[in-house]
Structure formats: structure tokens, C-alpha cells
Short mmCIF file of N, CA, C and O in Angstrom, two decimals:
data_model
loop_
_atom_site.label_atom_id
_atom_site.label_comp_id
_atom_site.label_asym_id
_atom_site.label_seq_id
_atom_site.Cartn_x
_atom_site.Cartn_y
_atom_site.Cartn_z
N LEU A 1 -17.32 46.13 9.41
CA LEU A 1 -18.45 46.23 9.86
C LEU A 1 -19.25 45.04 10.56
O LEU A 1 -20.14 45.11 11.07
N GLY A 2 -18.61 43.94 10.54
CA GLY A 2 -18.97 42.62 11.32
C GLY A 2 -19.86 41.94 10.49
O GLY A 2 -20.70 41.19 11.26
N HIS A 3 -20.34 42.33 9.54
CA HIS A 3 -21.17 41.37 8.53
C HIS A 3 -20.68 41.05 7.28
O HIS A 3 -19.81 41.63 6.78
N ALA A 4 -21.33 39.81 6.48
CA ALA A 4 -20.50 39.48 5.19
C ALA A 4 -20.76 40.63 3.99
O ALA A 4 -20.16 40.27 2.95
N ARG A 5 -21.82 41.60 4.16
CA ARG A 5 -22.03 42.10 3.17
C ARG A 5 -21.02 43.21 2.72
O ARG A 5 -20.35 43.64 3.49
N LYS A 6 -20.48 43.07 1.30
CA LYS A 6 -19.11 44.01 0.89
C LYS A 6 -19.60 45.46 0.65
O LYS A 6 -20.87 45.47 -0.19
N THR A 7 -18.78 46.29 1.00
CA THR A 7 -19.31 47.59 0.66
C THR A 7 -18.33 47.96 -0.42
O THR A 7 -17.43 47.70 -0.51
N ARG A 8 -19.13 49.11 -1.19
CA ARG A 8 -18.26 49.72 -2.33
C ARG A 8 -17.03 50.44 -1.83
O ARG A 8 -17.55 51.40 -0.56
N PRO A 9 -16.05 50.73 -2.75
CA PRO A 9 -14.88 51.76 -2.04
C PRO A 9 -15.76 53.02 -2.07
O PRO A 9 -16.52 53.69 -3.04
N VAL A 10 -15.10 54.16 -1.10
CA VAL A 10 -15.58 55.44 -0.76
C VAL A 10 -14.83 56.37 -1.59
O VAL A 10 -13.59 56.16 -1.21
N PRO A 11 -15.25 57.20 -2.69
CA PRO A 11 -14.14 57.85 -3.18
C PRO A 11 -13.80 59.03 -2.38
O PRO A 11 -14.68 59.35 -1.70
N ARG A 12 -12.71 59.52 -2.54
CA ARG A 12 -12.25 60.87 -1.57
C ARG A 12 -12.53 61.91 -2.77
O ARG A 12 -12.44 61.76 -3.84
N PRO A 13 -13.06 63.05 -2.04
CA PRO A 13 -13.23 64.03 -3.01
C PRO A 13 -12.00 64.78 -3.66
O PRO A 13 -10.83 64.68 -3.01
N GLU A 14 -11.82 65.57 -4.75
CA GLU A 14 -11.04 65.72 -5.50
C GLU A 14 -10.28 66.98 -4.81
O GLU A 14 -11.27 67.84 -4.33
N PRO A 15 -8.85 67.45 -4.43
CA PRO A 15 -8.38 68.19 -3.65
C PRO A 15 -8.77 69.77 -4.15
O PRO A 15 -9.27 70.94 -3.57
N ALA A 16 -9.11 69.79 -5.66
CA ALA A 16 -9.64 70.91 -6.43
C ALA A 16 -10.94 71.50 -5.58
O ALA A 16 -10.95 72.39 -5.65
N THR A 17 -11.78 70.53 -5.26
CA THR A 17 -13.03 70.66 -5.30
C THR A 17 -13.38 70.81 -3.61
O THR A 17 -14.38 70.84 -3.24
N ALA A 18 -12.61 70.24 -2.91
CA ALA A 18 -12.57 69.79 -1.60
C ALA A 18 -12.81 71.15 -0.91
O ALA A 18 -12.00 72.10 -1.36
N GLU A 19 -13.45 71.43 0.34
CA GLU A 19 -13.56 72.68 0.99
C GLU A 19 -12.16 72.58 2.05
O GLU A 19 -11.55 71.42 2.19
N PRO A 20 -11.66 73.62 2.40
CA PRO A 20 -10.66 73.95 3.15
C PRO A 20 -10.72 73.05 4.57
O PRO A 20 -11.73 73.17 5.19
N GLU A 21 -9.87 72.54 4.95
CA GLU A 21 -9.91 71.64 6.31
C GLU A 21 -9.23 72.25 7.31
O GLU A 21 -8.11 72.89 6.79
N LEU A 22 -9.74 72.10 8.46
CA LEU A 22 -8.94 72.24 9.82
C LEU A 22 -7.74 71.56 9.99
O LEU A 22 -7.67 70.46 9.58
N PRO A 23 -6.33 71.79 10.51
CA PRO A 23 -5.32 71.20 10.67
C PRO A 23 -5.82 69.91 11.44
O PRO A 23 -6.78 69.80 12.46
N GLY A 24 -5.46 68.67 10.93
CA GLY A 24 -5.90 67.33 11.79
C GLY A 24 -7.17 66.64 11.37
O GLY A 24 -7.30 65.75 11.92
N VAL A 25 -7.93 67.36 10.58
CA VAL A 25 -9.13 66.81 10.49
C VAL A 25 -9.10 65.57 9.57
O VAL A 25 -9.69 64.74 9.93
N HIS A 26 -8.63 65.58 8.62
CA HIS A 26 -8.20 64.34 7.64
C HIS A 26 -7.60 63.21 8.59
O HIS A 26 -8.27 62.11 8.11
N ASP A 27 -6.79 63.50 9.29
CA ASP A 27 -6.27 62.41 10.24
C ASP A 27 -7.12 61.74 11.18
O ASP A 27 -7.27 60.65 11.44
N ALA A 28 -8.10 62.67 11.65
CA ALA A 28 -8.92 62.47 12.91
C ALA A 28 -10.06 61.89 12.34
O ALA A 28 -10.34 60.46 12.68
N VAL A 29 -10.58 61.80 10.96
CA VAL A 29 -11.58 61.44 10.31
C VAL A 29 -10.80 59.83 9.94
O VAL A 29 -11.61 58.72 10.09
N ALA A 30 -9.85 59.81 9.20
CA ALA A 30 -9.14 58.44 9.26
C ALA A 30 -8.91 57.69 9.87
O ALA A 30 -9.05 56.08 9.91
N ALA A 31 -8.77 57.89 11.21
CA ALA A 31 -8.87 57.15 12.87
C ALA A 31 -10.02 56.82 13.16
O ALA A 31 -10.01 55.87 13.79
N LEU A 32 -11.16 57.06 12.28
CA LEU A 32 -12.19 56.68 12.96
C LEU A 32 -12.78 55.33 12.69
O LEU A 32 -12.02 54.91 11.66
N PRO A 33 -13.36 54.62 13.55
CA PRO A 33 -13.91 53.19 13.13
C PRO A 33 -14.58 52.99 11.81
O PRO A 33 -15.10 54.23 11.56
N GLU A 34 -14.45 52.05 11.05
CA GLU A 34 -14.66 51.79 9.49
C GLU A 34 -16.21 52.48 9.55
O GLU A 34 -16.80 53.71 8.58
N ARG A 35 -17.31 52.10 10.36
CA ARG A 35 -18.95 52.46 10.17
C ARG A 35 -18.97 54.01 10.02
O ARG A 35 -19.58 54.70 9.36
N GLN A 36 -18.34 54.19 11.09
CA GLN A 36 -18.16 56.11 11.42
C GLN A 36 -17.73 56.90 10.36
O GLN A 36 -18.39 57.55 10.09
N ARG A 37 -16.54 56.16 9.68
CA ARG A 37 -15.78 57.18 8.62
C ARG A 37 -16.90 56.97 7.57
O ARG A 37 -16.83 58.22 6.82
N LEU A 38 -17.19 55.92 7.00
CA LEU A 38 -18.29 55.87 5.84
C LEU A 38 -19.53 56.40 6.31
O LEU A 38 -20.05 57.30 5.33
N ALA A 39 -20.10 56.68 7.52
CA ALA A 39 -21.26 57.55 7.66
C ALA A 39 -21.09 58.88 7.77
O ALA A 39 -21.80 59.67 7.12
N VAL A 40 -19.90 59.40 7.90
CA VAL A 40 -19.50 60.52 7.72
C VAL A 40 -19.29 60.97 6.20
O VAL A 40 -19.94 62.04 5.93
N PHE A 41 -18.62 60.46 5.87
CA PHE A 41 -18.55 60.48 4.23
C PHE A 41 -19.85 60.54 3.37
O PHE A 41 -19.96 61.60 2.79
N LEU A 42 -20.79 59.70 3.77
CA LEU A 42 -21.90 59.68 2.92
C LEU A 42 -22.79 60.83 3.41
O LEU A 42 -23.71 61.44 2.44
N ARG A 43 -22.77 61.33 4.68
CA ARG A 43 -23.42 62.31 5.24
C ARG A 43 -23.17 63.58 4.72
O ARG A 43 -23.86 64.57 4.10
N TYR A 44 -21.83 63.90 4.84
CA TYR A 44 -21.34 65.11 4.69
C TYR A 44 -20.73 65.06 2.91
O TYR A 44 -20.71 66.53 2.19
N TYR A 45 -20.17 64.37 2.45
CA TYR A 45 -19.50 64.27 1.25
C TYR A 45 -20.71 63.97 0.09
O TYR A 45 -20.56 64.65 -0.95
N ALA A 46 -21.27 62.80 0.33
CA ALA A 46 -22.26 62.47 -0.65
C ALA A 46 -23.55 63.03 -0.25
O ALA A 46 -24.71 62.90 -1.25
N ASP A 47 -23.86 63.82 0.77
CA ASP A 47 -25.07 64.30 1.27
C ASP A 47 -26.55 63.58 1.06
O ASP A 47 -27.30 63.99 0.89
N LEU A 48 -26.06 62.45 1.70
CA LEU A 48 -27.14 61.19 1.71
C LEU A 48 -27.80 61.52 3.11
O LEU A 48 -27.40 62.19 4.35
N ASP A 49 -29.17 61.11 3.08
CA ASP A 49 -30.24 61.37 4.47
C ASP A 49 -29.67 60.07 5.11
O ASP A 49 -28.95 59.04 4.67
N TYR A 50 -30.06 59.93 6.12
CA TYR A 50 -29.69 58.96 7.14
C TYR A 50 -30.35 57.52 6.77
O TYR A 50 -30.05 56.28 6.97
N ARG A 51 -31.74 57.48 6.01
CA ARG A 51 -32.16 56.37 5.75
C ARG A 51 -31.43 55.91 4.41
O ARG A 51 -30.98 54.77 4.32
N ALA A 52 -30.71 56.80 3.57
CA ALA A 52 -29.99 56.26 2.31
C ALA A 52 -28.48 55.91 2.89
O ALA A 52 -28.17 54.66 2.48
N ILE A 53 -28.15 56.37 3.96
CA ILE A 53 -26.80 55.99 4.80
C ILE A 53 -27.24 54.80 5.23
O ILE A 53 -26.19 53.57 5.03
N GLY A 54 -28.09 54.37 5.96
CA GLY A 54 -28.42 53.03 6.22
C GLY A 54 -28.77 52.08 5.48
O GLY A 54 -28.10 50.59 5.68
N GLU A 55 -29.33 52.40 4.27
CA GLU A 55 -29.23 51.26 3.03
C GLU A 55 -27.92 50.93 2.59
O GLU A 55 -27.49 50.17 2.49
N VAL A 56 -27.20 51.86 2.40
CA VAL A 56 -25.66 51.62 1.67
C VAL A 56 -24.80 50.82 2.81
O VAL A 56 -24.34 49.94 2.20
N LEU A 57 -24.77 50.91 4.04
CA LEU A 57 -24.48 50.35 5.23
C LEU A 57 -24.83 49.18 5.35
O LEU A 57 -24.38 48.23 6.07
N GLY A 58 -26.14 48.72 5.26
CA GLY A 58 -26.70 47.58 5.55
C GLY A 58 -27.33 47.66 7.24
O GLY A 58 -27.40 46.64 7.68
N VAL A 59 -27.58 49.08 7.51
CA VAL A 59 -28.01 49.07 8.75
C VAL A 59 -29.21 49.83 9.02
O VAL A 59 -29.92 50.45 8.08
N THR A 60 -29.92 50.26 9.86
CA THR A 60 -31.47 50.90 10.26
C THR A 60 -30.74 52.20 10.11
O THR A 60 -29.57 52.76 10.21
N ASP A 61 -31.58 53.20 9.70
CA ASP A 61 -31.53 54.74 9.69
C ASP A 61 -30.91 55.16 11.05
O ASP A 61 -30.22 56.01 11.08
N GLY A 62 -31.86 54.60 12.38
CA GLY A 62 -31.08 54.89 13.65
C GLY A 62 -29.65 54.52 13.92
O GLY A 62 -29.09 55.43 14.33
N THR A 63 -29.59 53.62 13.55
CA THR A 63 -28.09 53.11 13.43
C THR A 63 -27.14 54.03 12.67
O THR A 63 -25.85 54.29 13.06
N ALA A 64 -27.55 54.34 11.37
CA ALA A 64 -26.42 55.32 10.45
C ALA A 64 -26.69 56.45 11.41
O ALA A 64 -25.48 56.99 11.40
N ARG A 65 -27.78 57.02 11.99
CA ARG A 65 -27.69 58.49 12.75
C ARG A 65 -26.80 58.40 13.96
O ARG A 65 -26.15 59.32 14.31
N ALA A 66 -27.05 57.01 14.61
CA ALA A 66 -26.00 57.02 15.89
C ALA A 66 -24.59 56.98 15.41
O ALA A 66 -23.50 57.56 16.13
N SER A 67 -24.29 56.35 14.12
CA SER A 67 -22.93 56.42 13.79
C SER A 67 -22.35 57.55 13.27
O SER A 67 -21.21 57.92 13.96
N VAL A 68 -23.06 58.59 12.91
CA VAL A 68 -22.78 60.05 12.68
C VAL A 68 -22.49 60.71 13.71
O VAL A 68 -21.48 61.42 14.21
N HIS A 69 -23.16 60.41 14.74
CA HIS A 69 -23.27 61.35 16.22
C HIS A 69 -21.89 60.48 16.79
O HIS A 69 -21.30 61.58 17.41
N ALA A 70 -21.76 59.16 16.95
CA ALA A 70 -20.66 58.83 17.49
C ALA A 70 -19.11 59.41 16.80
O ALA A 70 -18.31 59.46 17.51
N ALA A 71 -19.21 59.51 15.68
CA ALA A 71 -18.34 60.07 14.99
C ALA A 71 -18.12 61.59 15.13
O ALA A 71 -16.86 62.18 15.50
N HIS A 72 -19.12 62.36 15.44
CA HIS A 72 -18.85 63.69 15.84
C HIS A 72 -18.19 63.82 17.04
O HIS A 72 -17.26 64.58 17.18
N ALA A 73 -18.74 63.10 18.09
CA ALA A 73 -18.04 62.96 19.34
C ALA A 73 -16.41 62.65 19.11
O ALA A 73 -15.87 63.26 20.21
N THR A 74 -16.21 61.45 19.02
CA THR A 74 -14.92 61.22 18.58
C THR A 74 -14.15 62.33 18.07
O THR A 74 -12.72 62.60 18.50
N LEU A 75 -14.53 62.76 16.85
CA LEU A 75 -13.83 63.91 16.16
C LEU A 75 -13.53 64.98 16.99
O LEU A 75 -12.47 65.80 16.98
N ARG A 76 -14.55 65.56 17.81
CA ARG A 76 -14.70 66.68 18.69
C ARG A 76 -13.35 66.46 19.63
O ARG A 76 -12.62 67.31 20.08
N ARG A 77 -13.73 65.11 20.27
CA ARG A 77 -12.71 65.02 21.37
C ARG A 77 -10.95 64.96 20.68
O ARG A 77 -10.20 65.62 21.31
N HIS A 78 -10.83 64.37 19.67
CA HIS A 78 -9.53 64.29 19.06
C HIS A 78 -9.20 65.79 18.84
O HIS A 78 -7.68 66.02 18.66
N LEU A 79 -9.95 66.35 18.19
CA LEU A 79 -9.24 67.80 17.53
C LEU A 79 -9.66 68.65 18.72
O LEU A 79 -8.49 69.61 18.41
N GLU A 80 -9.92 68.49 19.72
CA GLU A 80 -9.90 69.32 20.92
C GLU A 80 -8.58 69.43 21.40
O GLU A 80 -7.91 69.98 22.14
N VAL A 81 -7.92 68.12 21.51
CA VAL A 81 -6.52 67.13 22.15
C VAL A 81 -5.60 68.02 21.05
O VAL A 81 -4.60 68.48 21.47
N ALA A 82 -5.64 67.98 19.58
CA ALA A 82 -4.87 68.69 18.69
C ALA A 82 -4.70 69.88 18.50
O ALA A 82 -3.53 70.63 18.43
N LEU A 83 -5.67 70.64 19.11
CA LEU A 83 -5.59 72.24 18.95
C LEU A 83 -5.11 72.53 20.35
O LEU A 83 -4.66 73.41 20.81
#
């Protein structure tokens, strides 16, 4: 993330409770830059708002929002190619 603050490991959802995924989604998310990957996890798996995501990542809520938006764009491009 480019700063000295250490982040806690992000747990993966249990397979039994995870929602079904489209083919390639896991690989596409795993390929995201770290901040984007964490922001997506916190937004959609941990159901945090942008302010809380910013606090966890040590960034502003605007940067958290931008990270989620950038992740969406990257995932959209990656998954369009895969389909």
C-alpha cells in the first residue's frame, strides 16, 4: 500500500456460505492491486461503508471509493475478455 501501516489479514468467506461466483471472478479479484482487492473485500464481503473502509486502509473515504471504482473497472475489463 505504500505506507508503513500494517494491515490485518483479510479472511476469505467460507465456501459453504459464499455466494456462487461466475467463472474467473476469483482469479480476477486475486489479480487486483492490493488496495483495490482489500477495498472490494471490505465493501462487499464485510459490508463496510467507504468511511469505514478508509479507516481500515488508512486512506480517506474518497480514496476508498476510488479504489472500489477502479477495481470495478478492472474486473469488468478482465471478465469481458474471459467471457
